[in-house]
């Protein structure tokens, strides 16, 4: 074992010993001042300080953490900050932070916690504002994921209809569950999600996905019978005709349709 690895092992052992003994200061001492400003580390320290009733000290570590608002913020740091603010009875600040976390990340958990603490009737208006905020989010897929998780299938369907040109068919991890969830009550929105995946697969010639694309097209055919008005997009028959015109030579795909 080289010296660096040995030192790391010793430090980990000392942290574990400090934890077992409830020695928060001993735990903190194993990190140099710069490392203590890493958000996840600051959160670990703050949670331990909270557990021994030192909320004021915990807040200091949280506030000194080097958090970049323009980038991803660890959930551990957000949760620790909320815990500290609540422990200090700074409830208005905690509420404002929950709302900010939701508006930044479209966090279902933070929005639920925020609404739960509002007076009766105020929560209804606040939820409506939150839905509007999510619908206007610059990222279509994060907004879609939020509406599916909330859940609000009506908002998810409206989002896909209003912003169908933005749907990135490469993200099947969002679009497959969206299509499944929406197919019963919102067949056109489900169709838009399926078409996006089909279009991406064929336009990029992703042959390994042809089988899935064929299944999606078959599902679109099943859904078409329940769609009275295809506006603002083309009908199912027109869509299939366009696919044949643009991708008719992709036999690996069409053989699975015809087979």
PDB file of C-alpha atoms in Angstrom:
ATOM      1  CA  UNK A   1       0.000   0.000   0.000  1.00  0.00           C
ATOM      2  CA  UNK A   2       1.475   3.357  -1.006  1.00  0.00           C
ATOM      3  CA  UNK A   3       1.617   6.311   1.369  1.00  0.00           C
ATOM      4  CA  UNK A   4      -1.357   8.108  -0.168  1.00  0.00           C
ATOM      5  CA  UNK A   5      -3.597   5.049   0.083  1.00  0.00           C
ATOM      6  CA  UNK A   6      -2.446   4.412   3.651  1.00  0.00           C
ATOM      7  CA  UNK A   7      -3.231   8.001   4.640  1.00  0.00           C
ATOM      8  CA  UNK A   8      -6.687   7.754   3.089  1.00  0.00           C
ATOM      9  CA  UNK A   9      -7.386   4.536   4.993  1.00  0.00           C
ATOM     10  CA  UNK A  10      -6.304   6.129   8.256  1.00  0.00           C
ATOM     11  CA  UNK A  11      -8.516   9.181   7.662  1.00  0.00           C
ATOM     12  CA  UNK A  12     -11.541   7.004   6.927  1.00  0.00           C
ATOM     13  CA  UNK A  13     -10.921   5.004  10.082  1.00  0.00           C
ATOM     14  CA  UNK A  14     -10.661   8.161  12.172  1.00  0.00           C
ATOM     15  CA  UNK A  15     -13.939   9.476  10.728  1.00  0.00           C
ATOM     16  CA  UNK A  16     -15.664   6.196  11.560  1.00  0.00           C
ATOM     17  CA  UNK A  17     -14.284   6.252  15.095  1.00  0.00           C
ATOM     18  CA  UNK A  18     -15.407   9.847  15.584  1.00  0.00           C
ATOM     19  CA  UNK A  19     -18.896   8.928  14.332  1.00  0.00           C
ATOM     20  CA  UNK A  20     -19.178   5.957  16.665  1.00  0.00           C
ATOM     21  CA  UNK A  21     -18.075   8.087  19.616  1.00  0.00           C
ATOM     22  CA  UNK A  22     -20.393  10.945  18.666  1.00  0.00           C
ATOM     23  CA  UNK A  23     -17.367  13.217  18.373  1.00  0.00           C
ATOM     24  CA  UNK A  24     -18.573  15.753  15.808  1.00  0.00           C
ATOM     25  CA  UNK A  25     -15.523  17.976  16.150  1.00  0.00           C
ATOM     26  CA  UNK A  26     -13.289  14.955  15.654  1.00  0.00           C
ATOM     27  CA  UNK A  27     -15.214  14.125  12.492  1.00  0.00           C
ATOM     28  CA  UNK A  28     -14.861  17.695  11.210  1.00  0.00           C
ATOM     29  CA  UNK A  29     -11.147  17.731  11.981  1.00  0.00           C
ATOM     30  CA  UNK A  30     -10.528  14.973   9.435  1.00  0.00           C
ATOM     31  CA  UNK A  31     -11.378  17.405   6.621  1.00  0.00           C
ATOM     32  CA  UNK A  32      -9.181  20.330   5.656  1.00  0.00           C
ATOM     33  CA  UNK A  33     -10.871  23.775   5.444  1.00  0.00           C
ATOM     34  CA  UNK A  34     -11.162  23.641   1.647  1.00  0.00           C
ATOM     35  CA  UNK A  35     -12.819  20.211   1.633  1.00  0.00           C
ATOM     36  CA  UNK A  36     -15.328  21.360   4.246  1.00  0.00           C
ATOM     37  CA  UNK A  37     -16.690  23.759   1.611  1.00  0.00           C
ATOM     38  CA  UNK A  38     -17.634  20.942  -0.769  1.00  0.00           C
ATOM     39  CA  UNK A  39     -21.473  20.924  -0.612  1.00  0.00           C
ATOM     40  CA  UNK A  40     -21.850  17.199   0.137  1.00  0.00           C
ATOM     41  CA  UNK A  41     -19.190  17.315   2.853  1.00  0.00           C
ATOM     42  CA  UNK A  42     -20.690  20.479   4.324  1.00  0.00           C
ATOM     43  CA  UNK A  43     -24.055  18.698   4.415  1.00  0.00           C
ATOM     44  CA  UNK A  44     -22.580  15.682   6.239  1.00  0.00           C
ATOM     45  CA  UNK A  45     -21.015  17.966   8.820  1.00  0.00           C
ATOM     46  CA  UNK A  46     -24.193  20.027   9.217  1.00  0.00           C
ATOM     47  CA  UNK A  47     -26.358  16.952   9.755  1.00  0.00           C
ATOM     48  CA  UNK A  48     -24.045  15.727  12.505  1.00  0.00           C
ATOM     49  CA  UNK A  49     -24.036  19.131  14.170  1.00  0.00           C
ATOM     50  CA  UNK A  50     -27.829  19.228  13.995  1.00  0.00           C
ATOM     51  CA  UNK A  51     -28.023  15.839  15.674  1.00  0.00           C
ATOM     52  CA  UNK A  52     -26.197  17.207  18.728  1.00  0.00           C
ATOM     53  CA  UNK A  53     -28.172  20.447  18.892  1.00  0.00           C
ATOM     54  CA  UNK A  54     -25.628  22.765  17.278  1.00  0.00           C
ATOM     55  CA  UNK A  55     -27.836  24.277  14.579  1.00  0.00           C
ATOM     56  CA  UNK A  56     -25.989  27.601  14.568  1.00  0.00           C
ATOM     57  CA  UNK A  57     -22.674  25.907  13.827  1.00  0.00           C
ATOM     58  CA  UNK A  58     -24.384  23.762  11.203  1.00  0.00           C
ATOM     59  CA  UNK A  59     -25.667  26.860   9.419  1.00  0.00           C
ATOM     60  CA  UNK A  60     -22.137  28.211   9.229  1.00  0.00           C
ATOM     61  CA  UNK A  61     -20.911  25.151   7.336  1.00  0.00           C
ATOM     62  CA  UNK A  62     -23.926  25.223   5.025  1.00  0.00           C
ATOM     63  CA  UNK A  63     -23.449  28.895   4.183  1.00  0.00           C
ATOM     64  CA  UNK A  64     -19.715  28.538   3.615  1.00  0.00           C
ATOM     65  CA  UNK A  65     -20.206  25.696   1.146  1.00  0.00           C
ATOM     66  CA  UNK A  66     -19.205  26.606  -2.395  1.00  0.00           C
ATOM     67  CA  UNK A  67     -22.511  26.116  -4.175  1.00  0.00           C
ATOM     68  CA  UNK A  68     -22.724  27.039  -7.841  1.00  0.00           C
ATOM     69  CA  UNK A  69     -26.317  28.064  -8.545  1.00  0.00           C
ATOM     70  CA  UNK A  70     -25.742  27.697 -12.277  1.00  0.00           C
ATOM     71  CA  UNK A  71     -24.919  24.002 -11.945  1.00  0.00           C
ATOM     72  CA  UNK A  72     -26.289  20.912 -10.231  1.00  0.00           C
ATOM     73  CA  UNK A  73     -26.751  21.322  -6.476  1.00  0.00           C
ATOM     74  CA  UNK A  74     -26.584  18.168  -4.323  1.00  0.00           C
ATOM     75  CA  UNK A  75     -29.894  17.230  -2.730  1.00  0.00           C
ATOM     76  CA  UNK A  76     -28.002  16.468   0.483  1.00  0.00           C
ATOM     77  CA  UNK A  77     -26.968  20.104   0.790  1.00  0.00           C
ATOM     78  CA  UNK A  78     -30.498  21.327   0.081  1.00  0.00           C
ATOM     79  CA  UNK A  79     -31.975  18.967   2.683  1.00  0.00           C
ATOM     80  CA  UNK A  80     -29.357  19.918   5.253  1.00  0.00           C
ATOM     81  CA  UNK A  81     -30.033  23.625   4.727  1.00  0.00           C
ATOM     82  CA  UNK A  82     -33.755  23.079   5.195  1.00  0.00           C
ATOM     83  CA  UNK A  83     -33.129  21.073   8.347  1.00  0.00           C
ATOM     84  CA  UNK A  84     -30.923  23.810   9.764  1.00  0.00           C
ATOM     85  CA  UNK A  85     -33.405  26.590   8.982  1.00  0.00           C
ATOM     86  CA  UNK A  86     -36.238  24.630  10.590  1.00  0.00           C
ATOM     87  CA  UNK A  87     -34.127  23.911  13.667  1.00  0.00           C
ATOM     88  CA  UNK A  88     -33.409  27.637  13.999  1.00  0.00           C
ATOM     89  CA  UNK A  89     -37.147  28.392  13.629  1.00  0.00           C
ATOM     90  CA  UNK A  90     -36.496  30.373  10.453  1.00  0.00           C
ATOM     91  CA  UNK A  91     -39.590  28.928   8.833  1.00  0.00           C
ATOM     92  CA  UNK A  92     -40.197  31.711   6.319  1.00  0.00           C
ATOM     93  CA  UNK A  93     -36.675  31.284   4.969  1.00  0.00           C
ATOM     94  CA  UNK A  94     -37.178  27.537   4.814  1.00  0.00           C
ATOM     95  CA  UNK A  95     -40.384  27.986   2.819  1.00  0.00           C
ATOM     96  CA  UNK A  96     -38.717  30.418   0.434  1.00  0.00           C
ATOM     97  CA  UNK A  97     -35.897  27.927  -0.064  1.00  0.00           C
ATOM     98  CA  UNK A  98     -38.322  25.054  -0.763  1.00  0.00           C
ATOM     99  CA  UNK A  99     -40.001  27.164  -3.408  1.00  0.00           C
ATOM    100  CA  UNK A 100     -36.642  28.138  -4.907  1.00  0.00           C
ATOM    101  CA  UNK A 101     -35.569  24.480  -5.041  1.00  0.00           C
ATOM    102  CA  UNK A 102     -38.744  23.563  -6.887  1.00  0.00           C
ATOM    103  CA  UNK A 103     -38.463  26.442  -9.339  1.00  0.00           C
ATOM    104  CA  UNK A 104     -34.844  25.587 -10.067  1.00  0.00           C
ATOM    105  CA  UNK A 105     -35.035  21.789 -10.306  1.00  0.00           C
ATOM    106  CA  UNK A 106     -38.777  21.067 -10.707  1.00  0.00           C
ATOM    107  CA  UNK A 107     -38.476  19.015  -7.539  1.00  0.00           C
ATOM    108  CA  UNK A 108     -41.699  17.191  -6.689  1.00  0.00           C
ATOM    109  CA  UNK A 109     -40.560  16.633  -3.097  1.00  0.00           C
ATOM    110  CA  UNK A 110     -39.825  20.294  -2.431  1.00  0.00           C
ATOM    111  CA  UNK A 111     -43.095  21.449  -3.983  1.00  0.00           C
ATOM    112  CA  UNK A 112     -45.130  18.988  -1.915  1.00  0.00           C
ATOM    113  CA  UNK A 113     -43.369  20.119   1.260  1.00  0.00           C
ATOM    114  CA  UNK A 114     -43.912  23.769   0.321  1.00  0.00           C
ATOM    115  CA  UNK A 115     -47.635  23.361  -0.384  1.00  0.00           C
ATOM    116  CA  UNK A 116     -48.177  21.285   2.753  1.00  0.00           C
ATOM    117  CA  UNK A 117     -47.083  24.202   4.916  1.00  0.00           C
ATOM    118  CA  UNK A 118     -49.321  26.820   3.285  1.00  0.00           C
ATOM    119  CA  UNK A 119     -52.635  27.934   4.833  1.00  0.00           C
ATOM    120  CA  UNK A 120     -55.857  26.437   3.492  1.00  0.00           C
ATOM    121  CA  UNK A 121     -56.856  27.639   0.016  1.00  0.00           C
ATOM    122  CA  UNK A 122     -53.505  29.342  -0.551  1.00  0.00           C
ATOM    123  CA  UNK A 123     -52.085  25.969  -1.509  1.00  0.00           C
ATOM    124  CA  UNK A 124     -54.525  25.652  -4.427  1.00  0.00           C
ATOM    125  CA  UNK A 125     -53.425  28.906  -6.031  1.00  0.00           C
ATOM    126  CA  UNK A 126     -49.777  28.130  -5.315  1.00  0.00           C
ATOM    127  CA  UNK A 127     -50.109  24.740  -6.998  1.00  0.00           C
ATOM    128  CA  UNK A 128     -51.642  26.358 -10.081  1.00  0.00           C
ATOM    129  CA  UNK A 129     -48.716  28.790 -10.262  1.00  0.00           C
ATOM    130  CA  UNK A 130     -46.301  25.886  -9.876  1.00  0.00           C
ATOM    131  CA  UNK A 131     -47.916  24.001 -12.761  1.00  0.00           C
ATOM    132  CA  UNK A 132     -47.618  27.096 -14.963  1.00  0.00           C
ATOM    133  CA  UNK A 133     -43.968  27.473 -13.978  1.00  0.00           C
ATOM    134  CA  UNK A 134     -43.249  23.851 -14.885  1.00  0.00           C
ATOM    135  CA  UNK A 135     -45.060  24.156 -18.218  1.00  0.00           C
ATOM    136  CA  UNK A 136     -42.877  27.143 -19.132  1.00  0.00           C
ATOM    137  CA  UNK A 137     -39.630  25.445 -18.108  1.00  0.00           C
ATOM    138  CA  UNK A 138     -37.020  25.753 -20.870  1.00  0.00           C
ATOM    139  CA  UNK A 139     -36.399  22.014 -20.788  1.00  0.00           C
ATOM    140  CA  UNK A 140     -39.335  20.051 -22.185  1.00  0.00           C
ATOM    141  CA  UNK A 141     -38.250  16.681 -20.805  1.00  0.00           C
ATOM    142  CA  UNK A 142     -37.661  17.841 -17.211  1.00  0.00           C
ATOM    143  CA  UNK A 143     -41.120  19.432 -17.310  1.00  0.00           C
ATOM    144  CA  UNK A 144     -42.630  16.231 -18.691  1.00  0.00           C
ATOM    145  CA  UNK A 145     -40.905  14.189 -16.000  1.00  0.00           C
ATOM    146  CA  UNK A 146     -42.269  16.514 -13.334  1.00  0.00           C
ATOM    147  CA  UNK A 147     -45.860  16.247 -14.566  1.00  0.00           C
ATOM    148  CA  UNK A 148     -45.640  12.456 -14.729  1.00  0.00           C
ATOM    149  CA  UNK A 149     -44.222  12.258 -11.208  1.00  0.00           C
ATOM    150  CA  UNK A 150     -46.644  14.764  -9.642  1.00  0.00           C
ATOM    151  CA  UNK A 151     -48.785  13.318 -11.297  1.00  0.00           C
ATOM    152  CA  UNK A 152     -50.812  15.568 -13.596  1.00  0.00           C
ATOM    153  CA  UNK A 153     -51.492  13.778 -16.853  1.00  0.00           C
ATOM    154  CA  UNK A 154     -53.614  16.643 -18.174  1.00  0.00           C
ATOM    155  CA  UNK A 155     -50.653  19.008 -17.870  1.00  0.00           C
ATOM    156  CA  UNK A 156     -48.299  16.419 -19.358  1.00  0.00           C
ATOM    157  CA  UNK A 157     -50.566  16.006 -22.378  1.00  0.00           C
ATOM    158  CA  UNK A 158     -50.951  19.749 -22.845  1.00  0.00           C
ATOM    159  CA  UNK A 159     -47.180  20.154 -22.670  1.00  0.00           C
ATOM    160  CA  UNK A 160     -46.589  17.636 -25.454  1.00  0.00           C
ATOM    161  CA  UNK A 161     -49.298  19.143 -27.638  1.00  0.00           C
ATOM    162  CA  UNK A 162     -48.106  22.722 -27.182  1.00  0.00           C
ATOM    163  CA  UNK A 163     -44.403  21.938 -27.572  1.00  0.00           C
ATOM    164  CA  UNK A 164     -44.404  18.849 -29.790  1.00  0.00           C
ATOM    165  CA  UNK A 165     -41.714  20.274 -32.061  1.00  0.00           C
ATOM    166  CA  UNK A 166     -39.284  20.251 -29.118  1.00  0.00           C
ATOM    167  CA  UNK A 167     -39.660  16.549 -28.306  1.00  0.00           C
ATOM    168  CA  UNK A 168     -36.308  14.776 -28.540  1.00  0.00           C
ATOM    169  CA  UNK A 169     -37.034  11.211 -29.558  1.00  0.00           C
ATOM    170  CA  UNK A 170     -33.692   9.963 -28.287  1.00  0.00           C
ATOM    171  CA  UNK A 171     -34.903  10.166 -24.693  1.00  0.00           C
ATOM    172  CA  UNK A 172     -36.996   7.019 -24.529  1.00  0.00           C
ATOM    173  CA  UNK A 173     -36.514   6.892 -20.746  1.00  0.00           C
ATOM    174  CA  UNK A 174     -38.975   9.812 -20.551  1.00  0.00           C
ATOM    175  CA  UNK A 175     -41.104   9.138 -23.607  1.00  0.00           C
ATOM    176  CA  UNK A 176     -41.918   5.446 -23.156  1.00  0.00           C
ATOM    177  CA  UNK A 177     -43.461   5.899 -19.684  1.00  0.00           C
ATOM    178  CA  UNK A 178     -45.138   9.099 -20.901  1.00  0.00           C
ATOM    179  CA  UNK A 179     -46.796   7.273 -23.798  1.00  0.00           C
ATOM    180  CA  UNK A 180     -47.911   4.452 -21.511  1.00  0.00           C
ATOM    181  CA  UNK A 181     -49.344   6.835 -18.917  1.00  0.00           C
ATOM    182  CA  UNK A 182     -51.132   9.032 -21.459  1.00  0.00           C
ATOM    183  CA  UNK A 183     -52.476   6.407 -23.853  1.00  0.00           C
ATOM    184  CA  UNK A 184     -55.815   5.855 -22.117  1.00  0.00           C
ATOM    185  CA  UNK A 185     -57.025   9.432 -21.627  1.00  0.00           C
ATOM    186  CA  UNK A 186     -54.753  11.374 -23.986  1.00  0.00           C
ATOM    187  CA  UNK A 187     -54.123   9.239 -27.084  1.00  0.00           C
ATOM    188  CA  UNK A 188     -52.903  12.136 -29.254  1.00  0.00           C
ATOM    189  CA  UNK A 189     -50.283  13.194 -26.716  1.00  0.00           C
ATOM    190  CA  UNK A 190     -49.184   9.566 -26.383  1.00  0.00           C
ATOM    191  CA  UNK A 191     -48.947   9.375 -30.169  1.00  0.00           C
ATOM    192  CA  UNK A 192     -46.683  12.433 -30.273  1.00  0.00           C
ATOM    193  CA  UNK A 193     -44.305  10.805 -27.799  1.00  0.00           C
ATOM    194  CA  UNK A 194     -44.252   7.591 -29.842  1.00  0.00           C
ATOM    195  CA  UNK A 195     -43.776   9.400 -33.144  1.00  0.00           C
ATOM    196  CA  UNK A 196     -40.833  11.338 -31.742  1.00  0.00           C
ATOM    197  CA  UNK A 197     -39.053   8.071 -30.934  1.00  0.00           C
ATOM    198  CA  UNK A 198     -39.902   6.614 -34.345  1.00  0.00           C
ATOM    199  CA  UNK A 199     -38.680   9.719 -36.162  1.00  0.00           C
ATOM    200  CA  UNK A 200     -35.422   9.788 -34.231  1.00  0.00           C
ATOM    201  CA  UNK A 201     -34.763   6.092 -34.799  1.00  0.00           C
ATOM    202  CA  UNK A 202     -35.332   6.281 -38.545  1.00  0.00           C
ATOM    203  CA  UNK A 203     -33.704   9.644 -39.209  1.00  0.00           C
ATOM    204  CA  UNK A 204     -30.568   8.532 -37.348  1.00  0.00           C
ATOM    205  CA  UNK A 205     -30.723   4.994 -38.781  1.00  0.00           C
ATOM    206  CA  UNK A 206     -30.482   3.435 -35.324  1.00  0.00           C
ATOM    207  CA  UNK A 207     -31.026  -0.108 -36.569  1.00  0.00           C
ATOM    208  CA  UNK A 208     -30.847  -1.636 -33.089  1.00  0.00           C
ATOM    209  CA  UNK A 209     -33.997   0.300 -32.218  1.00  0.00           C
ATOM    210  CA  UNK A 210     -35.984  -0.683 -35.310  1.00  0.00           C
ATOM    211  CA  UNK A 211     -37.891  -3.350 -33.409  1.00  0.00           C
ATOM    212  CA  UNK A 212     -39.008  -0.857 -30.789  1.00  0.00           C
ATOM    213  CA  UNK A 213     -39.887   1.709 -33.459  1.00  0.00           C
ATOM    214  CA  UNK A 214     -42.038  -0.885 -35.234  1.00  0.00           C
ATOM    215  CA  UNK A 215     -43.870  -1.581 -31.979  1.00  0.00           C
ATOM    216  CA  UNK A 216     -44.367   2.148 -31.440  1.00  0.00           C
ATOM    217  CA  UNK A 217     -45.850   2.536 -34.922  1.00  0.00           C
ATOM    218  CA  UNK A 218     -48.229  -0.348 -34.282  1.00  0.00           C
ATOM    219  CA  UNK A 219     -49.318   1.320 -31.048  1.00  0.00           C
ATOM    220  CA  UNK A 220     -49.875   4.570 -32.939  1.00  0.00           C
ATOM    221  CA  UNK A 221     -52.184   2.661 -35.258  1.00  0.00           C
ATOM    222  CA  UNK A 222     -54.159   1.342 -32.298  1.00  0.00           C
ATOM    223  CA  UNK A 223     -54.426   4.806 -30.757  1.00  0.00           C
ATOM    224  CA  UNK A 224     -55.492   6.426 -34.033  1.00  0.00           C
ATOM    225  CA  UNK A 225     -58.973   4.951 -33.785  1.00  0.00           C
ATOM    226  CA  UNK A 226     -59.581   6.926 -30.592  1.00  0.00           C
ATOM    227  CA  UNK A 227     -58.337  10.276 -31.898  1.00  0.00           C
ATOM    228  CA  UNK A 228     -61.092  12.442 -33.371  1.00  0.00           C
ATOM    229  CA  UNK A 229     -58.893  15.390 -34.302  1.00  0.00           C
ATOM    230  CA  UNK A 230     -55.177  15.074 -35.059  1.00  0.00           C
ATOM    231  CA  UNK A 231     -54.544  18.827 -35.170  1.00  0.00           C
ATOM    232  CA  UNK A 232     -51.932  20.254 -34.991  1.00  0.00           C
ATOM    233  CA  UNK A 233     -50.221  17.216 -36.568  1.00  0.00           C
ATOM    234  CA  UNK A 234     -50.906  14.908 -39.507  1.00  0.00           C
ATOM    235  CA  UNK A 235     -53.244  11.923 -39.350  1.00  0.00           C
ATOM    236  CA  UNK A 236     -51.916   8.429 -38.800  1.00  0.00           C
ATOM    237  CA  UNK A 237     -52.293   7.448 -42.454  1.00  0.00           C
ATOM    238  CA  UNK A 238     -50.513  10.610 -43.590  1.00  0.00           C
ATOM    239  CA  UNK A 239     -47.745   9.979 -41.070  1.00  0.00           C
ATOM    240  CA  UNK A 240     -47.192   6.414 -42.273  1.00  0.00           C
ATOM    241  CA  UNK A 241     -47.167   7.621 -45.881  1.00  0.00           C
ATOM    242  CA  UNK A 242     -44.498  10.189 -45.023  1.00  0.00           C
ATOM    243  CA  UNK A 243     -42.385   7.567 -43.285  1.00  0.00           C
ATOM    244  CA  UNK A 244     -42.534   5.363 -46.375  1.00  0.00           C
ATOM    245  CA  UNK A 245     -41.583   8.289 -48.584  1.00  0.00           C
ATOM    246  CA  UNK A 246     -38.650   9.382 -46.415  1.00  0.00           C
ATOM    247  CA  UNK A 247     -37.432   6.029 -45.095  1.00  0.00           C
ATOM    248  CA  UNK A 248     -38.790   3.488 -47.548  1.00  0.00           C
ATOM    249  CA  UNK A 249     -35.369   1.928 -48.104  1.00  0.00           C
ATOM    250  CA  UNK A 250     -34.858   1.019 -44.454  1.00  0.00           C
ATOM    251  CA  UNK A 251     -35.898  -2.586 -44.987  1.00  0.00           C
ATOM    252  CA  UNK A 252     -34.792  -3.597 -41.506  1.00  0.00           C
ATOM    253  CA  UNK A 253     -37.606  -1.461 -40.139  1.00  0.00           C
ATOM    254  CA  UNK A 254     -40.338  -2.152 -42.689  1.00  0.00           C
ATOM    255  CA  UNK A 255     -39.777  -5.906 -42.616  1.00  0.00           C
ATOM    256  CA  UNK A 256     -40.836  -5.850 -38.963  1.00  0.00           C
ATOM    257  CA  UNK A 257     -43.929  -3.827 -39.818  1.00  0.00           C
ATOM    258  CA  UNK A 258     -44.976  -6.072 -42.675  1.00  0.00           C
ATOM    259  CA  UNK A 259     -44.017  -9.220 -40.822  1.00  0.00           C
TER     260      UNK A 259
END
